[in-house]
Coordinates of C-alpha atoms in Angstrom, one line a residue:
Chain A
X95 CA -41.4 -3.9 19.1
X96 CA -41.7 -1.9 22.3
X97 CA -42.8 -3.2 25.6
X98 CA -46.6 -2.7 25.7
X99 CA -47.1 -1.0 29.1
X100 CA -45.1 2.1 28.1
X101 CA -42.8 2.0 31.1
X102 CA -39.7 1.7 28.8
X103 CA -36.8 4.0 29.5
X104 CA -36.0 6.8 27.2
X105 CA -32.4 5.8 26.9
X106 CA -30.5 2.7 25.8
X107 CA -30.8 3.0 22.1
X108 CA -28.2 0.9 20.2
X109 CA -27.6 2.0 16.7
X110 CA -25.2 0.2 14.3
X111 CA -25.0 1.7 10.8
X112 CA -23.2 -0.1 7.9
X113 CA -20.7 -1.8 10.2
X114 CA -17.8 -3.6 8.6
X115 CA -15.1 -5.4 10.5
X116 CA -12.1 -6.8 8.6
X117 CA -8.9 -8.4 9.7
X118 CA -5.8 -9.5 8.0
X119 CA -5.3 -13.1 7.3
X120 CA -2.3 -14.4 5.3
X121 CA -1.7 -10.9 4.0
X122 CA -5.3 -10.4 2.7
X123 CA -8.0 -8.4 4.3
X124 CA -10.9 -10.6 5.2
X125 CA -14.4 -9.3 6.2
X126 CA -15.8 -10.8 9.4
X127 CA -18.9 -8.6 9.3
X128 CA -20.0 -6.5 6.4
X129 CA -22.6 -3.8 6.0
X130 CA -24.5 -4.6 9.2
X131 CA -27.2 -2.2 10.3
X132 CA -29.0 -3.0 13.5
X133 CA -31.2 -1.2 15.8
X134 CA -32.2 -1.8 19.5
X135 CA -34.9 0.6 20.6
X136 CA -34.8 1.7 24.3
X137 CA -36.2 -1.1 26.4
X138 CA -36.3 -3.5 23.6
X139 CA -35.0 -7.1 23.8
X140 CA -33.2 -8.0 20.6
X141 CA -31.5 -11.3 19.7
X142 CA -29.0 -12.0 17.0
X143 CA -28.8 -15.5 15.7
X144 CA -26.7 -17.1 13.0
X145 CA -24.4 -19.9 12.1
X146 CA -21.2 -20.2 14.1
X147 CA -18.5 -17.9 13.0
X148 CA -20.8 -15.4 11.4
X149 CA -19.7 -12.5 13.5
X150 CA -22.5 -12.4 16.0
X151 CA -20.1 -11.9 18.9
X152 CA -18.1 -9.4 16.8
X153 CA -21.2 -7.2 16.8
X154 CA -21.5 -7.4 20.5
X155 CA -17.8 -6.7 21.0
X156 CA -18.3 -3.5 19.0
X157 CA -21.2 -2.3 21.2
X158 CA -19.3 -3.3 24.3
X159 CA -16.4 -1.2 23.1
X160 CA -13.8 -4.0 22.9
X161 CA -13.5 -3.7 19.1
X162 CA -13.6 -0.7 16.7
X163 CA -15.4 -1.3 13.5
X164 CA -13.3 -0.9 10.3
X165 CA -16.1 1.1 8.8
X166 CA -19.6 2.3 9.8
X167 CA -21.0 4.0 12.8
X168 CA -21.6 2.4 16.2
X169 CA -23.6 4.6 18.7
X170 CA -25.5 4.3 21.9
X171 CA -28.0 7.0 22.6
X172 CA -26.5 9.0 19.7
X173 CA -23.0 9.0 21.1
X174 CA -20.2 7.1 19.3
X175 CA -19.0 4.1 21.3
X176 CA -15.5 4.7 22.6
X177 CA -14.2 1.8 24.7
X178 CA -16.0 -0.2 27.4
X179 CA -18.1 1.5 30.1
X180 CA -20.4 0.7 32.9
X181 CA -23.4 2.2 31.1
X182 CA -23.2 -0.9 28.9
X183 CA -23.3 -4.1 31.1
X184 CA -21.9 -7.2 29.6
X185 CA -22.6 -10.9 30.5
X186 CA -20.1 -13.3 29.0
X187 CA -20.5 -16.9 28.1
X188 CA -17.6 -18.0 30.4
X189 CA -19.2 -16.5 33.5
X190 CA -16.2 -14.3 34.1
X191 CA -16.7 -13.9 37.8
X192 CA -13.7 -12.9 39.8
X193 CA -12.7 -16.1 41.5
X194 CA -11.0 -14.3 44.4
X195 CA -14.1 -12.3 45.3
X196 CA -17.2 -13.6 47.1
X197 CA -20.5 -13.5 45.3
X198 CA -21.5 -10.2 46.9
X199 CA -18.1 -8.7 46.3
X200 CA -18.4 -9.6 42.7
X201 CA -21.7 -7.8 42.5
X202 CA -20.2 -4.8 44.3
X203 CA -17.2 -4.5 42.0
X204 CA -18.8 -2.1 39.5
X205 CA -20.3 0.0 42.4
X206 CA -16.9 0.2 44.0
X207 CA -15.5 1.5 40.7
X208 CA -18.2 4.2 40.8
X209 CA -16.9 5.2 44.2
X210 CA -19.9 4.1 46.1
X211 CA -19.5 3.8 49.9
X212 CA -19.2 0.4 51.5
X213 CA -22.6 0.4 53.3
X214 CA -24.5 1.6 50.3
X215 CA -23.0 -0.9 47.9
X216 CA -23.4 -3.7 50.3
X217 CA -27.1 -3.0 50.7
X218 CA -27.6 -2.6 47.0
X219 CA -25.8 -5.8 46.2
X220 CA -27.8 -7.6 48.8
X221 CA -31.1 -6.3 47.3
X222 CA -30.1 -7.4 43.8
X223 CA -28.9 -10.8 45.0
X224 CA -32.2 -11.2 46.8
X225 CA -34.1 -10.6 43.6
X226 CA -32.1 -13.2 41.9
X227 CA -32.6 -15.7 44.7
X228 CA -28.9 -15.8 45.6
X229 CA -28.8 -14.0 48.9
X230 CA -28.0 -17.1 50.9
X231 CA -24.9 -17.5 48.6
X232 CA -23.6 -14.0 49.1
X233 CA -20.5 -15.2 51.0
X234 CA -19.7 -18.1 48.7
X235 CA -16.8 -18.0 46.2
X236 CA -17.8 -18.5 42.6
X237 CA -16.1 -21.9 42.4
X238 CA -18.6 -23.1 45.0
X239 CA -21.6 -22.3 42.7
X240 CA -23.2 -24.3 39.9
X241 CA -23.0 -22.9 36.3
X242 CA -26.5 -21.6 36.5
X243 CA -25.9 -19.7 39.7
X244 CA -22.6 -18.3 38.4
X245 CA -24.4 -16.9 35.4
X246 CA -27.1 -15.4 37.6
X247 CA -24.4 -13.7 39.6
X248 CA -22.9 -12.5 36.3
X249 CA -26.2 -11.0 35.3
X250 CA -26.7 -9.4 38.7
X251 CA -23.2 -8.0 38.6
X252 CA -23.8 -6.5 35.1
X253 CA -27.0 -4.9 36.3
X254 CA -25.7 -3.5 39.6
X255 CA -24.3 -0.4 38.1
X256 CA -27.6 0.4 36.5
X257 CA -26.7 0.2 32.8
X258 CA -29.0 1.3 30.1
X259 CA -27.9 -1.5 27.9
X260 CA -27.3 -5.1 28.7
X261 CA -25.1 -7.1 26.2
X262 CA -25.3 -10.8 26.5
X263 CA -22.9 -13.1 24.6
X264 CA -24.4 -16.6 24.5
X265 CA -24.8 -16.3 28.2
X266 CA -26.5 -19.7 28.6
X267 CA -24.3 -21.5 26.0
X268 CA -22.3 -23.4 28.6
X269 CA -25.3 -24.6 30.6
X270 CA -27.2 -27.8 30.3
X271 CA -30.6 -27.8 28.5
X272 CA -32.7 -27.9 31.7
X273 CA -30.8 -25.1 33.4
X274 CA -30.9 -23.0 30.3
X275 CA -34.7 -23.1 30.1
X276 CA -34.9 -22.0 33.8
X277 CA -32.4 -19.2 33.2
X278 CA -34.4 -18.0 30.2
X279 CA -37.5 -17.7 32.4
X280 CA -35.5 -15.9 35.1
X281 CA -34.0 -13.5 32.5
X282 CA -37.4 -12.7 30.9
X283 CA -38.9 -12.0 34.3
X284 CA -36.0 -9.8 35.3
X285 CA -36.2 -7.9 32.0
X286 CA -39.9 -7.5 32.5
X287 CA -39.2 -5.6 35.8
X288 CA -36.2 -3.6 34.7
X289 CA -37.1 -2.8 31.1
X290 CA -33.6 -2.0 29.8
X291 CA -32.4 -2.6 26.3
X292 CA -30.9 -6.0 25.7
X293 CA -28.7 -7.2 22.8
X294 CA -28.6 -11.0 23.1
X295 CA -26.3 -13.2 21.1
X296 CA -27.3 -16.8 20.7
X297 CA -27.3 -19.8 18.3
X298 CA -30.4 -21.2 20.0
X299 CA -33.5 -20.4 17.9
X300 CA -36.0 -21.3 20.6
X301 CA -34.2 -19.1 23.1
X302 CA -34.1 -16.2 20.7
X303 CA -37.9 -16.4 20.1
X304 CA -38.8 -16.9 23.7
X305 CA -36.9 -13.9 24.9
X306 CA -37.0 -11.3 22.2
X307 CA -39.1 -8.6 20.7
X308 CA -37.1 -8.9 17.5
X309 CA -34.6 -11.4 16.1
X310 CA -31.9 -10.6 13.6
X311 CA -30.7 -13.5 11.5
X312 CA -27.1 -13.3 10.2
X313 CA -25.6 -14.8 7.1
X314 CA -22.5 -17.0 7.0
X315 CA -19.2 -15.1 6.9
X316 CA -18.9 -12.4 6.0
X317 CA -21.8 -11.8 8.4
X318 CA -24.6 -9.6 7.1
X319 CA -28.1 -9.2 8.3
X320 CA -30.2 -11.7 6.4
X321 CA -33.5 -11.1 8.0
X322 CA -35.2 -9.0 10.8
X323 CA -38.0 -11.0 12.3
X324 CA -40.4 -9.3 14.8
X325 CA -41.7 -11.6 17.5
X326 CA -45.3 -10.7 18.1
X327 CA -45.8 -13.0 21.2
X328 CA -47.4 -11.2 24.2
X329 CA -45.6 -10.3 27.3
X330 CA -44.9 -11.5 29.9
X331 CA -43.6 -14.6 28.3
X332 CA -44.4 -18.0 29.8
X333 CA -43.0 -21.4 29.0
X334 CA -46.4 -22.5 27.7
X335 CA -46.0 -20.1 24.8
X336 CA -43.3 -22.3 23.2
X337 CA -46.1 -24.7 22.2
X338 CA -48.3 -22.0 20.6
X339 CA -48.8 -21.9 16.8
X340 CA -47.2 -18.5 16.5
X341 CA -44.1 -19.8 18.3
X342 CA -44.0 -22.9 16.1
X343 CA -44.4 -20.9 12.9
X344 CA -41.6 -18.5 13.9
X345 CA -39.4 -21.4 14.9
X346 CA -39.9 -23.1 11.5
X347 CA -39.2 -19.8 9.7
X348 CA -36.0 -19.1 11.6
X349 CA -34.8 -22.6 11.4
X350 CA -35.1 -22.6 7.6
X351 CA -33.2 -19.3 7.4
X352 CA -30.4 -20.4 9.6
X353 CA -30.2 -23.8 7.9
X354 CA -29.5 -22.2 4.6
X355 CA -26.7 -20.2 6.1
X356 CA -25.2 -23.1 8.1
X357 CA -25.0 -25.1 4.9
X358 CA -23.5 -22.1 3.1
X359 CA -20.9 -21.8 5.9
X360 CA -20.0 -25.4 5.8
X361 CA -19.9 -25.4 2.0
X362 CA -17.6 -22.4 2.2
X363 CA -15.3 -24.2 4.6
X364 CA -15.1 -27.1 2.3
X365 CA -14.4 -24.8 -0.7
X366 CA -12.0 -22.5 1.1
X367 CA -9.7 -25.4 2.0
X368 CA -11.0 -26.7 5.3
X369 CA -10.4 -30.2 4.0
X370 CA -7.6 -29.1 1.7
X371 CA -5.6 -27.7 4.7
X372 CA -6.1 -30.9 6.7
X373 CA -4.9 -32.9 3.7
X374 CA -1.9 -30.6 3.4
X375 CA -1.0 -31.0 7.1
X376 CA -1.4 -34.7 6.7
X377 CA 1.0 -34.8 3.9
X378 CA 3.5 -32.7 5.8
X379 CA 3.4 -35.1 8.6
X380 CA 4.0 -37.9 6.2
X381 CA 7.1 -36.1 4.9
X382 CA 8.3 -35.7 8.5
X383 CA 7.7 -39.4 9.1
X384 CA 9.7 -40.3 6.1
X385 CA 12.5 -38.0 7.1
Chain B
X184 CA 37.1 -12.6 55.2
X185 CA 37.8 -16.2 56.2
X186 CA 40.8 -17.5 54.4
X187 CA 42.3 -19.9 56.9
X188 CA 42.9 -23.4 55.4
X189 CA 41.0 -25.8 57.7
X190 CA 42.9 -28.6 59.3
X191 CA 41.8 -32.2 59.8
X192 CA 41.4 -33.2 63.4
X193 CA 43.9 -35.5 64.9
X194 CA 44.8 -37.3 68.2
X195 CA 43.1 -35.6 71.1
X196 CA 40.1 -34.5 69.0
X197 CA 39.4 -38.1 68.1
X198 CA 39.6 -39.2 71.7
X199 CA 37.2 -36.6 72.8
X200 CA 34.9 -37.8 70.0
X201 CA 34.9 -41.4 71.3
X202 CA 34.1 -40.2 74.8
X203 CA 31.2 -38.2 73.3
X204 CA 29.8 -41.2 71.4
X205 CA 29.6 -43.1 74.6
X206 CA 27.5 -40.3 76.0
X207 CA 25.4 -40.3 72.9
X208 CA 24.7 -44.0 73.3
X209 CA 23.0 -43.2 76.6
X210 CA 21.1 -40.4 75.1
X211 CA 19.9 -42.6 72.2
X212 CA 18.8 -45.3 74.7
X213 CA 16.9 -42.7 76.6
X214 CA 15.2 -41.4 73.5
X215 CA 14.4 -44.6 71.6
X216 CA 11.9 -46.4 73.8
X217 CA 9.2 -43.7 73.7
X218 CA 9.7 -43.3 69.9
X219 CA 9.2 -47.0 69.5
X220 CA 6.1 -47.1 71.6
X221 CA 4.7 -44.3 69.6
X222 CA 5.3 -46.1 66.4
X223 CA 3.7 -49.3 67.7
X224 CA 0.7 -47.2 68.7
X225 CA 0.5 -45.8 65.3
X226 CA 0.3 -49.2 63.8
X227 CA -2.4 -50.2 66.2
X228 CA -4.2 -46.9 65.8
X229 CA -7.0 -47.6 63.4
X230 CA -9.5 -49.3 65.7
X231 CA -12.1 -51.6 64.2
X232 CA -15.5 -49.7 64.5
X233 CA -18.0 -51.9 66.4
X234 CA -21.6 -51.3 65.4
X235 CA -20.8 -48.4 63.1
X236 CA -22.6 -48.3 59.8
X237 CA -20.4 -48.7 56.7
X238 CA -20.0 -45.6 54.5
X239 CA -18.9 -42.3 55.9
X240 CA -17.4 -43.8 59.0
X241 CA -15.4 -46.4 57.1
X242 CA -14.3 -43.7 54.7
X243 CA -13.1 -41.5 57.5
X244 CA -11.3 -44.4 59.1
X245 CA -9.6 -45.1 55.8
X246 CA -8.5 -41.5 55.6
X247 CA -7.2 -41.7 59.2
X248 CA -5.4 -44.9 58.4
X249 CA -3.7 -43.3 55.4
X250 CA -2.8 -40.2 57.4
X251 CA -1.3 -42.3 60.2
X252 CA 0.5 -44.5 57.7
X253 CA 2.2 -41.4 56.2
X254 CA 3.0 -40.1 59.6
X255 CA 4.6 -43.4 60.6
X256 CA 6.6 -43.3 57.4
X257 CA 7.8 -39.8 58.2
X258 CA 8.9 -40.8 61.6
X259 CA 10.7 -43.8 60.2
X260 CA 12.4 -41.7 57.6
X261 CA 13.8 -39.3 60.2
X262 CA 14.8 -42.2 62.4
X263 CA 16.7 -43.9 59.5
X264 CA 18.6 -40.7 58.9
X265 CA 19.6 -40.3 62.5
X266 CA 20.4 -44.0 62.7
X267 CA 22.7 -43.8 59.7
X268 CA 24.4 -40.7 61.1
X269 CA 24.7 -42.4 64.5
X270 CA 26.1 -45.7 63.1
X271 CA 28.6 -43.8 60.9
X272 CA 30.0 -41.8 63.7
X273 CA 29.8 -44.6 66.3
X274 CA 31.9 -47.0 64.2
X275 CA 33.9 -44.3 62.5
X276 CA 33.2 -45.6 59.0
X277 CA 35.9 -44.9 56.6
X278 CA 35.3 -46.3 53.1
X279 CA 35.8 -43.4 50.7
X280 CA 33.3 -41.3 52.6
X281 CA 35.0 -40.7 56.0
X282 CA 33.0 -40.3 59.2
X283 CA 36.3 -40.0 61.1
X284 CA 35.9 -36.4 62.0
X285 CA 32.1 -36.1 61.7
X286 CA 30.6 -35.3 65.1
X287 CA 28.1 -37.8 66.4
X288 CA 24.4 -36.9 67.1
X289 CA 25.2 -37.0 70.8
X290 CA 28.0 -34.5 70.6
X291 CA 26.0 -32.2 68.5
X292 CA 23.1 -32.4 70.9
X293 CA 25.2 -31.6 73.9
X294 CA 26.9 -28.7 72.2
X295 CA 23.6 -27.4 71.1
X296 CA 22.3 -27.4 74.6
X297 CA 25.3 -25.4 75.6
X298 CA 24.8 -22.9 72.7
X299 CA 21.1 -22.3 73.0
X300 CA 21.5 -19.8 75.8
X301 CA 24.5 -18.0 74.4
X302 CA 23.8 -14.5 73.2
X303 CA 26.4 -14.8 70.4
X304 CA 24.5 -17.8 69.0
X305 CA 21.3 -15.9 69.2
X306 CA 22.8 -12.8 67.6
X307 CA 24.0 -15.0 64.7
X308 CA 20.5 -16.4 64.2
X309 CA 18.9 -12.9 64.6
X310 CA 21.3 -11.4 62.1
X311 CA 20.6 -14.0 59.4
X312 CA 16.9 -13.7 59.9
X313 CA 17.1 -10.0 59.7
X314 CA 19.1 -10.2 56.5
X315 CA 16.8 -12.7 54.9
X316 CA 13.7 -10.6 55.8
X317 CA 15.2 -7.3 54.4
X318 CA 16.5 -8.8 51.2
X319 CA 13.4 -10.9 50.6
X320 CA 11.0 -8.1 51.3
X321 CA 12.8 -5.7 49.0
X322 CA 12.8 -8.5 46.3
X323 CA 9.1 -9.1 46.8
X324 CA 8.2 -5.4 46.6
X325 CA 10.3 -4.8 43.5
X326 CA 9.7 -8.2 41.9
X327 CA 5.9 -8.0 42.2
X328 CA 5.6 -4.4 41.2
X329 CA 7.9 -4.7 38.2
X330 CA 6.3 -8.0 37.3
X331 CA 2.9 -6.5 37.2
X332 CA 3.9 -3.5 35.2
X333 CA 6.0 -5.5 32.8
X334 CA 3.3 -8.0 32.3
X335 CA 0.8 -5.2 31.6
X336 CA 3.0 -2.9 29.5
X337 CA 4.9 -4.5 26.7
X338 CA 7.0 -1.4 26.2
X339 CA 8.4 -1.5 29.8
X340 CA 9.0 -5.2 29.4
X341 CA 10.8 -4.6 26.1
X342 CA 13.0 -2.0 27.8
X343 CA 13.8 -3.9 31.0
X344 CA 14.0 -7.5 30.0
X345 CA 17.0 -7.7 27.7
X346 CA 19.1 -6.3 30.5
X347 CA 17.5 -8.5 33.1
X348 CA 17.9 -11.6 30.9
X349 CA 21.7 -10.9 30.8
X350 CA 21.9 -10.6 34.6
X351 CA 19.5 -13.5 35.4
X352 CA 21.7 -16.5 34.8
X353 CA 24.4 -15.1 37.0
X354 CA 24.1 -16.9 40.4
X355 CA 23.7 -14.7 43.4
X356 CA 27.0 -16.1 44.8
X357 CA 28.9 -14.7 41.8
X358 CA 27.7 -11.3 42.8
X359 CA 29.6 -11.4 46.1
X360 CA 32.9 -9.6 45.0
X361 CA 31.2 -6.9 43.0
X362 CA 28.6 -6.5 45.7
X363 CA 31.3 -5.8 48.3
X364 CA 32.7 -3.2 46.0
X365 CA 29.3 -1.6 45.2
X366 CA 27.8 -1.2 48.7
X367 CA 29.3 0.8 51.5
X368 CA 29.0 -1.9 54.2
X369 CA 29.3 -5.6 54.4
X370 CA 25.8 -5.7 55.8
X371 CA 24.2 -4.0 52.8
X372 CA 26.2 -6.1 50.4
X373 CA 25.0 -9.3 52.0
X374 CA 21.4 -8.0 51.9
X375 CA 21.9 -7.2 48.3
X376 CA 23.1 -10.7 47.5
X377 CA 20.0 -12.1 49.3
X378 CA 17.9 -9.7 47.3
X379 CA 19.4 -10.8 44.0
X380 CA 18.7 -14.5 44.9
X381 CA 15.1 -13.9 45.6
X382 CA 14.4 -11.2 43.0
X383 CA 14.4 -13.2 39.7
X384 CA 12.2 -16.0 40.7
X385 CA 9.6 -13.6 42.1
X386 CA 9.8 -11.3 39.0
X387 CA 9.5 -14.1 36.5
X388 CA 6.7 -15.9 38.3
X389 CA 4.7 -12.6 38.7
X390 CA 5.1 -12.0 35.0
X391 CA 3.9 -15.5 34.3
X392 CA 1.0 -14.9 36.7
X393 CA 0.0 -11.7 34.9
X394 CA 0.0 -13.6 31.6
X395 CA -2.2 -16.3 33.1
X396 CA -5.0 -13.9 34.1
X397 CA -8.0 -14.8 32.0
X398 CA -8.5 -11.9 29.5
X399 CA -12.2 -12.2 29.9
X400 CA -11.8 -11.1 33.5
X401 CA -10.0 -8.0 32.4
X402 CA -12.8 -7.3 29.9
X403 CA -15.4 -7.8 32.5
X404 CA -13.6 -5.4 34.9
X405 CA -13.3 -2.7 32.2
X406 CA -17.0 -3.1 31.4
X407 CA -17.7 -2.5 35.1
X408 CA -15.8 0.7 34.9
X409 CA -12.4 -0.3 36.2
X410 CA -9.6 2.1 35.3
X411 CA -6.0 1.1 34.8
X412 CA -5.0 1.3 38.4
X413 CA -8.0 -0.6 39.6
X414 CA -7.4 -3.2 36.9
X415 CA -3.8 -3.7 38.2
X416 CA -4.6 -3.8 41.9
X417 CA -8.0 -5.5 41.9
X418 CA -7.9 -7.9 38.9
X419 CA -4.4 -8.6 37.7
X420 CA -2.7 -8.7 41.1
X421 CA -5.2 -11.2 42.7
X422 CA -5.4 -13.1 39.4
X423 CA -1.6 -13.5 39.4
X424 CA -1.4 -14.3 43.1
X425 CA -1.1 -18.0 42.9
X426 CA 1.9 -17.7 40.6
X427 CA 3.3 -14.9 42.8
X428 CA 3.3 -17.2 45.8
X429 CA 5.1 -19.9 43.8
X430 CA 7.7 -17.2 43.0
X431 CA 7.9 -16.3 46.7
X432 CA 8.5 -19.9 47.7
X433 CA 11.2 -20.4 45.2
X434 CA 12.7 -17.0 45.9
X435 CA 12.9 -17.8 49.6
X436 CA 14.8 -20.9 48.9
X437 CA 17.3 -19.2 46.6
X438 CA 17.5 -16.3 49.1
X439 CA 18.7 -18.7 51.8
X440 CA 21.3 -20.3 49.5
X441 CA 22.6 -16.9 48.6
X442 CA 22.6 -15.6 52.1
X443 CA 24.5 -18.5 53.5
X444 CA 27.1 -18.3 50.7
X445 CA 27.5 -14.6 51.2
X446 CA 27.9 -15.0 55.0
X447 CA 30.4 -17.7 54.6
X448 CA 32.5 -15.6 52.2
X449 CA 32.2 -12.1 53.5
X450 CA 30.2 -12.3 56.7
X451 CA 30.4 -11.2 60.2
X452 CA 27.8 -12.8 62.3
X453 CA 25.0 -14.9 60.8
X454 CA 24.5 -18.7 60.7
X455 CA 26.5 -19.1 57.5
X456 CA 29.4 -17.3 59.1
X457 CA 29.0 -19.4 62.3
X458 CA 29.1 -22.6 60.3
X459 CA 32.2 -21.7 58.3
X460 CA 33.9 -20.3 61.4
X461 CA 33.3 -23.6 63.2
X462 CA 35.1 -25.4 60.4
X463 CA 38.0 -23.0 60.5
X464 CA 38.2 -23.3 64.3
X465 CA 37.8 -27.1 64.2
X466 CA 34.6 -26.9 66.3
X467 CA 33.1 -29.7 64.3
X468 CA 29.8 -30.1 66.2
X469 CA 29.1 -26.5 65.5
X470 CA 29.2 -27.2 61.8
X471 CA 26.3 -29.6 62.1
X472 CA 24.5 -27.2 64.5
X473 CA 24.9 -24.5 61.9
X474 CA 23.5 -26.7 59.2
X475 CA 20.6 -27.8 61.3
X476 CA 19.8 -24.2 62.2
X477 CA 19.9 -23.2 58.5
X478 CA 17.6 -26.1 57.7
X479 CA 15.1 -25.2 60.5
X480 CA 15.1 -21.5 59.6
X481 CA 14.6 -22.4 55.9
X482 CA 11.7 -24.7 56.8
X483 CA 10.1 -22.0 59.0
X484 CA 10.4 -19.4 56.2
X485 CA 8.8 -21.6 53.6
X486 CA 6.2 -22.6 56.1
X487 CA 5.5 -18.9 56.7
X488 CA 5.0 -18.4 53.0
X489 CA 2.6 -21.3 52.7
X490 CA 0.7 -19.9 55.6
X491 CA 0.7 -16.4 54.1
X492 CA -0.6 -17.9 50.8
X493 CA -3.5 -19.6 52.6
X494 CA -4.4 -16.4 54.3
X495 CA -4.1 -14.3 51.1
X496 CA -6.0 -16.7 48.9
X497 CA -8.9 -18.0 50.9
X498 CA -10.8 -18.7 47.6
X499 CA -8.3 -21.4 46.8
X500 CA -9.4 -23.5 49.8
X501 CA -13.1 -23.1 49.0
X502 CA -14.7 -26.4 47.9
X503 CA -15.6 -26.8 44.2
X504 CA -19.0 -27.7 43.0
X505 CA -19.9 -29.4 39.8
X506 CA -21.6 -27.6 37.0
X507 CA -25.4 -28.0 36.9

């Protein structure tokens, strides 16, 4: 679903077609992700949810250019993805700020790589930090910030180079529940102003509904798209909406879908020797103890 | 090359030593009182705060007390060492360890006073410092650059490391003869030995540092448009810096060991040469002076590296904040 005011940019279209990712394990090819087709329209906010280990992050790594799919087409604006690039900003779960750079220097990093002059990148970084309410921390080192602030810096840094696409890999996963809610509001407000395409990976159902125009639900491994759920909540989003009947209905629907998959995933683990392996290790230890 | 077999001091040497110990006694008496007062002051130092609220003040005082306590212990530690030395030479201890020919603290001090102004002594120090700096700087440049490249490019590492692994266990001192053959002058061969001593710790720690850089930082940098060179200079180098400085500290220590050994064996000038020459010429106080100078120079060098580390890594000093 497109943003309603029509200000959306013409670029930033993520297009994944029939993506398969397989890797070798114990001599056998194993699919992490299989037959995934996914679409993020320009200016759209799209979330991917699913049980842990379903390959959500694998999809993001493909779009980011860290990973080549074993089969299928991965394109941004019609061009095949070939390695990482600053037109696709990435926000990682582990903050990933450079500890040796001050907050502003972290934000300036991408601009510096583009060859922007000192004065220009300084003023641009300051503007962005001001928008994120972090200007008074520009000369702090990342280790001096709280988790929520670090992640705001991470987002600002990813946005500084003016990407058409923002890829976020469970960006609030390491934050406590209260901070996470605040960060979601900050993010939806920033997105409202910038209107760039966002691919958001999360395991938090509420978060995915609150932020997104569209939510993809993935199956347990091998990850496939189980459902594509449009989120018809109006924009801009406010915290009150989480109590609305639409929100609640979506929440129930998504929860049911994911529950099935989580159970399947756990069942699969039990079947595929999750327990069996432990037992095996245990018995090996026993042998060692006897020896 | 010094090959003279050193002789033990006899007769007149011993008499002179007794005379010098008497001198030393005076010196010690002159030095001890202020030292004692200082120590008494230290014990008295933490004053009881009158009318100060408990809390931060008390905590600060506790910190101060702990600091003063450790300072007092340091002073005591040095005093015990000097005292042991003094007593050993004063009473000419001779049970298995022999203090018979060891110069007393007083002798050493008087000799040192005489030496400080001499240009030859200064040349010796200057020469050693020059050699250390040359060897160490070359080792740093080469060790860090090779460490970064080998850490980043497995092929280069695969090509260089087997050869380096063969050379690494050979102590720098064992390089002395071949080094004299390899290099055109004694000077360059000594610098080479110093370099060998410092090179391996620096290289290996840099390599370790590169491996310790969080891969997510490299990904983040690449997403922000960093090319290979920018990645090396702006991400991998600063990320490896803490380990590099560990390597520099270790390398500096080994460099001194290697330098002194090289100077003793093949040197002309330098504190190692000075120390060994003193032994050959039976100028025993000079041996201790040489040792002390080496100790002080080593201390200054490692202090310099610590200072450099603080300047180069300001983020390591920044306070940490809890998640929230």
